[in-house]
DNA sequence: GTGTTTGTTATCAA
DNA sequence: CTTGATAACAAACA
């Protein structure tokens, strides 16, 4: 379940590998979640150059540019932003020329094979991009939720403005903003933190972790939080997100980085996935309930 | 066969 | 109009 830290890990990895590379060929094996259409991408992506990778919340933005001036003119107001959303089980895996991740070299191991699904391309590969220098980018997705969408600058601006609130660690995410956001909502605090239009980037894992760190029960009405609690939660969110980025994200089911490796933050999780196990602070068993339609983990004693 | 997993959107109610 | 709550989607796994 890639959330902000996982997408940021992929963005940083891929940025080093992809910046300046040319797209030579695109093969689309699954057409369902490709926009505007598979035919459009197949026609327009080849020859484009990847010049930068951006991210907004959980959305990865591949900035493209044309290779020659003729093409540039034609594409001036054209679709040169490739949006990639990994949703639940999407993966972007980069492979060097003649160097399979499974070819018996050092990275090859069982957990890697399990998370990726075997040598690439495999049955989970939805799109394959052949790039300059003999390199390849595989877009894998077990469940078909993840998508690719090619848009122009105008569409991109609209999408970002409409769907994404400020994100943790950004200048826009101030304590003042956070206090006002929380005060004007009646819903439970977990549902609010999950809402991307309110705050972009948090998902189920980091919401549970941040609420534990701030000693706040997920079911609490947002409005009922005291000024001190809001401040604690604000700090908890920033701390969890920056730690998770530092540890290259959390692998719970299938997240892998651009080299197919799992994230290291899993071992730092304090409540997510620990139902029935002792709270690391007070030893009370962690409970699991359903809230906002999601599995929700918390400590009955620590979180009020 | 059943229940579980979650990011996001659709839908409906107030 | 906004806000809130819930179902639905997808596919594999225990």
CSV table of C-alpha atoms (C1' of nucleotides) in Angstrom, one decimal:
chain,number,residue,atom,x,y,z
A,1,UNK,CA,0.0,0.0,0.0
A,2,UNK,CA,2.1,2.8,-1.2
A,3,UNK,CA,1.5,6.0,0.8
A,4,UNK,CA,3.6,9.2,0.6
A,5,UNK,CA,6.9,7.7,1.9
A,6,UNK,CA,6.7,4.7,-0.4
A,7,UNK,CA,6.0,6.8,-3.5
A,8,UNK,CA,8.7,9.2,-2.5
A,9,UNK,CA,11.2,6.3,-2.2
A,10,UNK,CA,10.3,5.2,-5.7
A,11,UNK,CA,10.5,8.8,-7.0
A,12,UNK,CA,14.0,9.3,-5.6
A,13,UNK,CA,15.3,6.0,-6.8
A,14,UNK,CA,13.8,6.4,-10.3
A,15,UNK,CA,14.8,10.0,-10.6
A,16,UNK,CA,18.5,9.0,-10.5
A,17,UNK,CA,18.0,6.3,-13.1
A,18,UNK,CA,15.5,7.9,-15.5
A,19,UNK,CA,16.3,11.6,-15.7
A,20,UNK,CA,17.3,12.3,-19.3
A,21,UNK,CA,16.4,8.9,-20.7
A,22,UNK,CA,14.5,8.6,-23.9
A,23,UNK,CA,11.5,6.3,-24.2
A,24,UNK,CA,12.1,4.0,-27.1
A,25,UNK,CA,9.1,1.7,-27.0
A,26,UNK,CA,6.0,1.1,-24.9
A,27,UNK,CA,4.2,-2.2,-24.6
A,28,UNK,CA,0.8,-2.2,-22.9
A,29,UNK,CA,-0.4,-5.7,-21.8
A,30,UNK,CA,-3.4,-4.5,-19.8
A,31,UNK,CA,-5.5,-1.7,-21.3
A,32,UNK,CA,-8.0,-1.1,-18.5
A,33,UNK,CA,-6.3,1.6,-16.5
A,34,UNK,CA,-4.4,3.5,-19.1
A,35,UNK,CA,-5.7,7.0,-20.2
A,36,UNK,CA,-6.5,8.5,-22.5
A,37,UNK,CA,-6.1,5.1,-24.2
A,38,UNK,CA,-3.4,2.5,-24.9
A,39,UNK,CA,-3.4,3.5,-28.5
A,40,UNK,CA,-2.7,7.1,-27.6
A,41,UNK,CA,0.2,6.2,-25.3
A,42,UNK,CA,1.7,3.8,-27.8
A,43,UNK,CA,1.6,6.6,-30.4
A,44,UNK,CA,2.8,9.5,-28.4
A,45,UNK,CA,5.3,8.3,-25.8
A,46,UNK,CA,8.1,6.9,-28.0
A,47,UNK,CA,10.8,9.5,-28.6
A,48,UNK,CA,9.8,11.6,-25.6
A,49,UNK,CA,12.5,12.3,-23.0
A,50,UNK,CA,11.9,11.9,-19.2
A,51,UNK,CA,13.4,15.1,-17.7
A,52,UNK,CA,12.1,15.0,-14.2
A,53,UNK,CA,10.0,13.1,-11.6
A,54,UNK,CA,7.7,14.9,-9.3
A,55,UNK,CA,5.3,13.7,-6.6
A,56,UNK,CA,2.1,15.1,-5.1
A,57,UNK,CA,0.7,13.0,-2.2
A,58,UNK,CA,0.7,9.5,-3.5
A,59,UNK,CA,0.7,10.5,-7.2
A,60,UNK,CA,3.9,10.2,-9.2
A,61,UNK,CA,4.3,12.7,-12.0
A,62,UNK,CA,6.7,11.9,-14.8
A,63,UNK,CA,7.6,15.1,-16.7
A,64,UNK,CA,8.3,14.5,-20.3
A,65,UNK,CA,9.6,16.7,-23.1
A,66,UNK,CA,9.9,16.3,-26.9
A,67,UNK,CA,13.2,15.5,-28.5
A,68,UNK,CA,13.3,18.0,-31.4
A,69,UNK,CA,11.9,21.5,-32.1
A,70,UNK,CA,9.3,20.3,-34.6
A,71,UNK,CA,7.9,17.9,-32.1
A,72,UNK,CA,8.2,20.5,-29.4
A,73,UNK,CA,6.1,23.0,-31.2
A,74,UNK,CA,3.5,20.3,-31.9
A,75,UNK,CA,3.5,19.3,-28.2
A,76,UNK,CA,3.7,22.7,-26.8
A,77,UNK,CA,0.2,22.5,-25.4
A,78,UNK,CA,0.2,18.8,-25.4
A,79,UNK,CA,0.2,15.9,-23.0
A,80,UNK,CA,3.6,15.8,-21.5
A,81,UNK,CA,2.9,14.7,-17.9
A,82,UNK,CA,2.6,11.0,-17.3
A,83,UNK,CA,0.7,10.4,-14.0
A,84,UNK,CA,1.3,7.2,-12.2
A,85,UNK,CA,-0.8,6.1,-9.3
A,86,UNK,CA,0.2,2.8,-7.6
A,87,UNK,CA,-3.0,2.5,-5.6
A,88,UNK,CA,-2.8,-0.8,-3.6
A,89,UNK,CA,-0.3,-3.1,-5.3
A,90,UNK,CA,1.3,-1.2,-8.1
A,91,UNK,CA,5.1,-1.4,-8.6
A,92,UNK,CA,7.6,0.4,-10.7
A,93,UNK,CA,10.7,-1.7,-11.2
A,94,UNK,CA,13.8,-0.6,-13.1
A,95,UNK,CA,16.1,-3.0,-14.8
A,96,UNK,CA,19.5,-2.4,-16.3
A,97,UNK,CA,20.5,-4.0,-19.6
A,98,UNK,CA,21.0,-7.7,-19.4
A,99,UNK,CA,20.8,-7.6,-15.7
A,100,UNK,CA,17.7,-9.4,-14.5
A,101,UNK,CA,16.7,-9.0,-10.9
A,102,UNK,CA,16.3,-12.7,-10.8
A,103,UNK,CA,19.3,-13.7,-12.9
A,104,UNK,CA,21.3,-15.1,-10.0
A,105,UNK,CA,23.1,-12.0,-9.0
A,106,UNK,CA,23.2,-10.6,-5.5
A,107,UNK,CA,19.7,-9.1,-5.3
A,108,UNK,CA,18.0,-12.4,-6.2
A,109,UNK,CA,16.2,-13.9,-3.2
A,110,UNK,CA,13.0,-15.5,-2.3
A,111,UNK,CA,11.3,-12.5,-0.7
A,112,UNK,CA,12.1,-10.4,-3.7
A,113,UNK,CA,10.7,-13.0,-6.0
A,114,UNK,CA,7.5,-13.3,-3.9
A,115,UNK,CA,6.8,-9.5,-3.9
A,116,UNK,CA,7.5,-9.0,-7.6
A,117,UNK,CA,6.1,-12.3,-9.0
A,118,UNK,CA,9.1,-13.7,-10.8
A,119,UNK,CA,11.4,-12.7,-13.7
A,120,UNK,CA,10.1,-9.6,-15.6
A,121,UNK,CA,8.0,-9.2,-17.5
A,122,UNK,CA,5.6,-11.6,-15.7
A,123,UNK,CA,1.9,-12.1,-15.4
A,124,UNK,CA,1.5,-9.0,-13.3
A,125,UNK,CA,3.3,-6.7,-15.8
A,126,UNK,CA,0.8,-4.3,-17.2
A,127,UNK,CA,3.1,-1.9,-19.1
A,128,UNK,CA,6.8,-2.2,-20.2
A,129,UNK,CA,8.8,0.9,-21.2
A,130,UNK,CA,12.0,0.2,-23.1
A,131,UNK,CA,14.4,3.2,-22.5
A,132,UNK,CA,17.7,4.4,-23.9
A,133,UNK,CA,20.8,2.7,-22.7
A,134,UNK,CA,19.1,-0.7,-22.9
A,135,UNK,CA,17.2,-0.1,-19.6
A,136,UNK,CA,13.6,-1.1,-18.9
A,137,UNK,CA,10.9,0.2,-16.6
A,138,UNK,CA,8.2,-2.4,-15.6
A,139,UNK,CA,4.8,-1.3,-14.3
A,140,UNK,CA,3.5,-4.2,-12.4
A,141,UNK,CA,0.2,-4.5,-10.6
A,142,UNK,CA,-1.3,-7.6,-9.0
A,143,UNK,CA,-4.8,-6.2,-8.6
A,144,UNK,CA,-5.7,-3.8,-11.4
A,145,UNK,CA,-6.2,-0.6,-9.5
A,146,UNK,CA,-3.1,1.3,-10.4
A,147,UNK,CA,-3.2,3.6,-13.4
A,148,UNK,CA,-1.2,5.5,-16.0
A,149,UNK,CA,-2.7,8.8,-17.3
A,150,UNK,CA,-1.1,11.1,-19.8
A,151,UNK,CA,-2.3,14.7,-19.4
A,152,UNK,CA,-1.3,18.3,-20.4
A,153,UNK,CA,-0.2,21.0,-18.0
A,154,UNK,CA,-3.7,22.4,-17.7
A,155,UNK,CA,-5.3,19.0,-16.8
A,156,UNK,CA,-2.5,18.4,-14.3
A,157,UNK,CA,-3.0,21.7,-12.6
A,158,UNK,CA,-6.8,21.0,-12.4
A,159,UNK,CA,-6.3,17.5,-11.0
A,160,UNK,CA,-3.8,18.7,-8.3
A,161,UNK,CA,-5.9,21.7,-7.3
A,162,UNK,CA,-9.1,19.6,-7.0
A,163,UNK,CA,-7.9,16.5,-5.3
A,164,UNK,CA,-4.8,17.3,-3.1
A,165,UNK,CA,-4.6,19.2,0.1
A,166,UNK,CA,-1.3,20.2,1.7
A,167,UNK,CA,1.1,17.4,2.5
A,168,UNK,CA,3.1,16.6,5.6
A,169,UNK,CA,6.6,18.2,5.7
A,170,UNK,CA,5.6,20.9,3.2
A,171,UNK,CA,5.6,24.6,3.9
A,172,UNK,CA,1.8,24.7,3.4
A,173,UNK,CA,1.3,22.2,6.1
A,174,UNK,CA,1.5,24.6,9.1
A,175,UNK,CA,0.2,24.0,12.6
A,176,UNK,CA,-2.3,26.8,12.0
A,177,UNK,CA,-3.7,25.2,8.9
A,178,UNK,CA,-4.0,21.9,10.7
A,179,UNK,CA,-5.8,23.4,13.7
A,180,UNK,CA,-8.3,25.1,11.5
A,181,UNK,CA,-8.9,22.0,9.4
A,182,UNK,CA,-9.6,19.8,12.4
A,183,UNK,CA,-11.8,22.4,14.1
A,184,UNK,CA,-14.2,22.5,11.2
A,185,UNK,CA,-14.8,18.8,10.9
A,186,UNK,CA,-17.3,16.6,12.7
A,187,UNK,CA,-16.1,13.2,11.5
A,188,UNK,CA,-13.8,10.9,13.3
A,189,UNK,CA,-10.2,11.9,13.2
A,190,UNK,CA,-9.0,8.8,11.3
A,191,UNK,CA,-11.4,9.5,8.4
A,192,UNK,CA,-10.3,13.1,8.2
A,193,UNK,CA,-6.6,12.1,8.1
A,194,UNK,CA,-7.3,9.6,5.3
A,195,UNK,CA,-9.0,12.2,3.2
A,196,UNK,CA,-6.6,13.3,0.4
A,197,UNK,CA,-8.4,16.6,-0.3
A,198,UNK,CA,-7.8,17.6,3.4
A,199,UNK,CA,-4.2,16.3,3.7
A,200,UNK,CA,-2.4,14.5,0.9
A,201,UNK,CA,-0.2,11.5,1.3
A,202,UNK,CA,-1.4,9.7,4.5
A,203,UNK,CA,-2.9,6.2,4.1
A,204,UNK,CA,-4.1,3.5,6.5
A,205,UNK,CA,-0.7,2.5,7.9
A,206,UNK,CA,0.6,6.0,8.8
A,207,UNK,CA,-2.7,7.3,10.1
A,208,UNK,CA,-2.8,4.5,12.6
A,209,UNK,CA,0.9,5.0,13.5
A,210,UNK,CA,0.5,8.8,13.9
A,211,UNK,CA,-2.6,8.5,16.1
A,212,UNK,CA,-0.7,6.1,18.3
A,213,UNK,CA,2.3,8.4,18.6
A,214,UNK,CA,0.0,11.2,19.6
A,215,UNK,CA,-2.0,9.1,22.1
A,216,UNK,CA,-5.3,9.8,20.3
A,217,UNK,CA,-8.0,7.3,19.7
A,218,UNK,CA,-9.0,6.9,16.0
A,219,UNK,CA,-12.7,7.2,16.8
A,220,UNK,CA,-12.4,10.6,18.4
A,221,UNK,CA,-14.5,13.4,16.7
A,222,UNK,CA,-12.1,15.7,15.0
A,223,UNK,CA,-13.7,18.7,16.7
A,224,UNK,CA,-13.2,17.2,20.2
A,225,UNK,CA,-9.4,17.4,20.0
A,226,UNK,CA,-7.8,19.9,22.3
A,227,UNK,CA,-5.3,22.4,21.1
A,228,UNK,CA,-2.5,20.4,22.8
A,229,UNK,CA,-3.7,17.2,21.1
A,230,UNK,CA,-3.8,18.8,17.7
A,231,UNK,CA,-0.3,20.0,18.2
A,232,UNK,CA,0.9,16.6,19.3
A,233,UNK,CA,-0.8,15.0,16.3
A,234,UNK,CA,0.7,17.6,13.9
A,235,UNK,CA,4.2,16.7,15.2
A,236,UNK,CA,3.4,12.9,15.1
A,237,UNK,CA,2.4,13.1,11.5
A,238,UNK,CA,5.5,14.9,10.4
A,239,UNK,CA,7.7,12.6,12.5
A,240,UNK,CA,6.2,9.4,11.2
A,241,UNK,CA,6.4,10.5,7.6
A,242,UNK,CA,10.0,11.7,7.8
A,243,UNK,CA,11.1,8.5,9.6
A,244,UNK,CA,9.3,6.3,7.1
A,245,UNK,CA,11.0,8.1,4.2
A,246,UNK,CA,14.3,7.7,5.9
A,247,UNK,CA,13.7,3.9,6.1
A,248,UNK,CA,12.6,3.7,2.5
A,249,UNK,CA,8.9,3.0,3.3
A,250,UNK,CA,6.9,0.1,4.7
A,251,UNK,CA,6.4,-3.2,2.9
A,252,UNK,CA,3.3,-4.9,4.3
A,253,UNK,CA,2.1,-6.9,1.3
A,254,UNK,CA,3.8,-6.0,-1.9
A,255,UNK,CA,5.5,-2.6,-1.9
A,256,UNK,CA,9.0,-2.7,-3.4
A,257,UNK,CA,11.4,0.1,-4.4
A,258,UNK,CA,12.7,0.7,-7.9
A,259,UNK,CA,15.2,-2.1,-7.5
A,260,UNK,CA,12.6,-4.6,-6.3
A,261,UNK,CA,13.7,-4.4,-2.6
A,262,UNK,CA,11.2,-4.2,0.3
A,263,UNK,CA,10.9,-1.2,2.6
A,264,UNK,CA,12.6,-1.2,6.1
A,265,UNK,CA,10.0,0.7,8.1
A,266,UNK,CA,7.9,-2.4,8.6
A,267,UNK,CA,10.0,-3.3,11.7
A,268,UNK,CA,9.3,0.1,13.2
A,269,UNK,CA,5.5,-0.2,13.1
A,270,UNK,CA,4.0,0.1,16.6
A,271,UNK,CA,0.3,-0.7,16.0
A,272,UNK,CA,-0.4,-1.4,12.3
A,273,UNK,CA,-0.5,-5.2,11.8
A,274,UNK,CA,0.1,-5.8,15.6
A,275,UNK,CA,-3.5,-6.8,16.6
A,276,UNK,CA,-3.4,-9.0,19.8
A,277,UNK,CA,0.3,-8.2,20.4
A,278,UNK,CA,1.5,-6.2,23.5
A,279,UNK,CA,1.6,-2.4,23.2
A,280,UNK,CA,5.2,-1.4,23.1
A,281,UNK,CA,4.6,1.2,25.8
A,282,UNK,CA,2.1,-0.3,28.3
A,283,UNK,CA,1.9,-4.0,27.3
A,284,UNK,CA,-1.9,-3.9,26.8
A,285,UNK,CA,-2.9,-6.0,23.7
A,286,UNK,CA,-3.4,-3.9,20.6
A,287,UNK,CA,-7.0,-4.0,19.4
A,288,UNK,CA,-8.2,-4.0,15.8
A,289,UNK,CA,-11.6,-2.6,14.8
A,290,UNK,CA,-13.1,-1.4,11.5
A,291,UNK,CA,-13.4,2.4,11.1
A,292,UNK,CA,-13.9,4.5,8.0
A,293,UNK,CA,-14.1,1.1,6.2
A,294,UNK,CA,-10.5,0.3,7.1
A,295,UNK,CA,-8.7,-2.0,9.5
A,296,UNK,CA,-7.8,0.2,12.5
A,297,UNK,CA,-5.2,-0.6,15.1
A,298,UNK,CA,-4.8,1.1,18.5
A,299,UNK,CA,-4.0,0.8,22.2
A,300,UNK,CA,-7.0,0.9,24.5
A,301,UNK,CA,-4.9,2.3,27.3
A,302,UNK,CA,-2.4,4.7,25.7
A,303,UNK,CA,-4.8,6.3,23.2
A,304,UNK,CA,-7.6,8.5,24.6
B,1,DG,C1',-16.8,-20.8,-0.9
B,2,DT,C1',-15.9,-16.9,2.5
B,3,DG,C1',-13.7,-13.1,4.5
B,4,DT,C1',-10.0,-10.0,4.3
B,5,DT,C1',-6.8,-6.5,2.4
B,6,DT,C1',-7.0,-0.6,0.9
B,7,DG,C1',-6.8,4.0,-2.4
B,8,DT,C1',-10.1,6.1,-4.5
B,9,DT,C1',-14.5,7.3,-6.5
B,10,DA,C1',-19.5,6.9,-6.8
B,11,DT,C1',-23.6,7.5,-4.6
B,12,DC,C1',-26.9,8.8,-1.4
B,13,DA,C1',-28.5,11.3,2.7
B,14,DA,C1',-28.9,15.3,5.4
C,1,DC,C1',-23.6,24.1,-2.2
C,2,DT,C1',-21.1,21.2,1.7
C,3,DT,C1',-20.2,17.3,4.6
C,4,DG,C1',-20.4,12.6,6.1
C,5,DA,C1',-21.0,7.8,5.6
C,6,DT,C1',-20.9,3.7,3.1
C,7,DA,C1',-20.6,0.6,-0.9
C,8,DA,C1',-18.1,-0.8,-4.7
C,9,DC,C1',-14.1,-2.0,-7.3
C,10,DA,C1',-10.1,-5.4,-8.2
C,11,DA,C1',-7.7,-10.1,-7.4
C,12,DA,C1',-5.1,-13.1,-4.5
C,13,DC,C1',-4.5,-15.4,-0.4
C,14,DA,C1',-5.5,-17.9,4.2
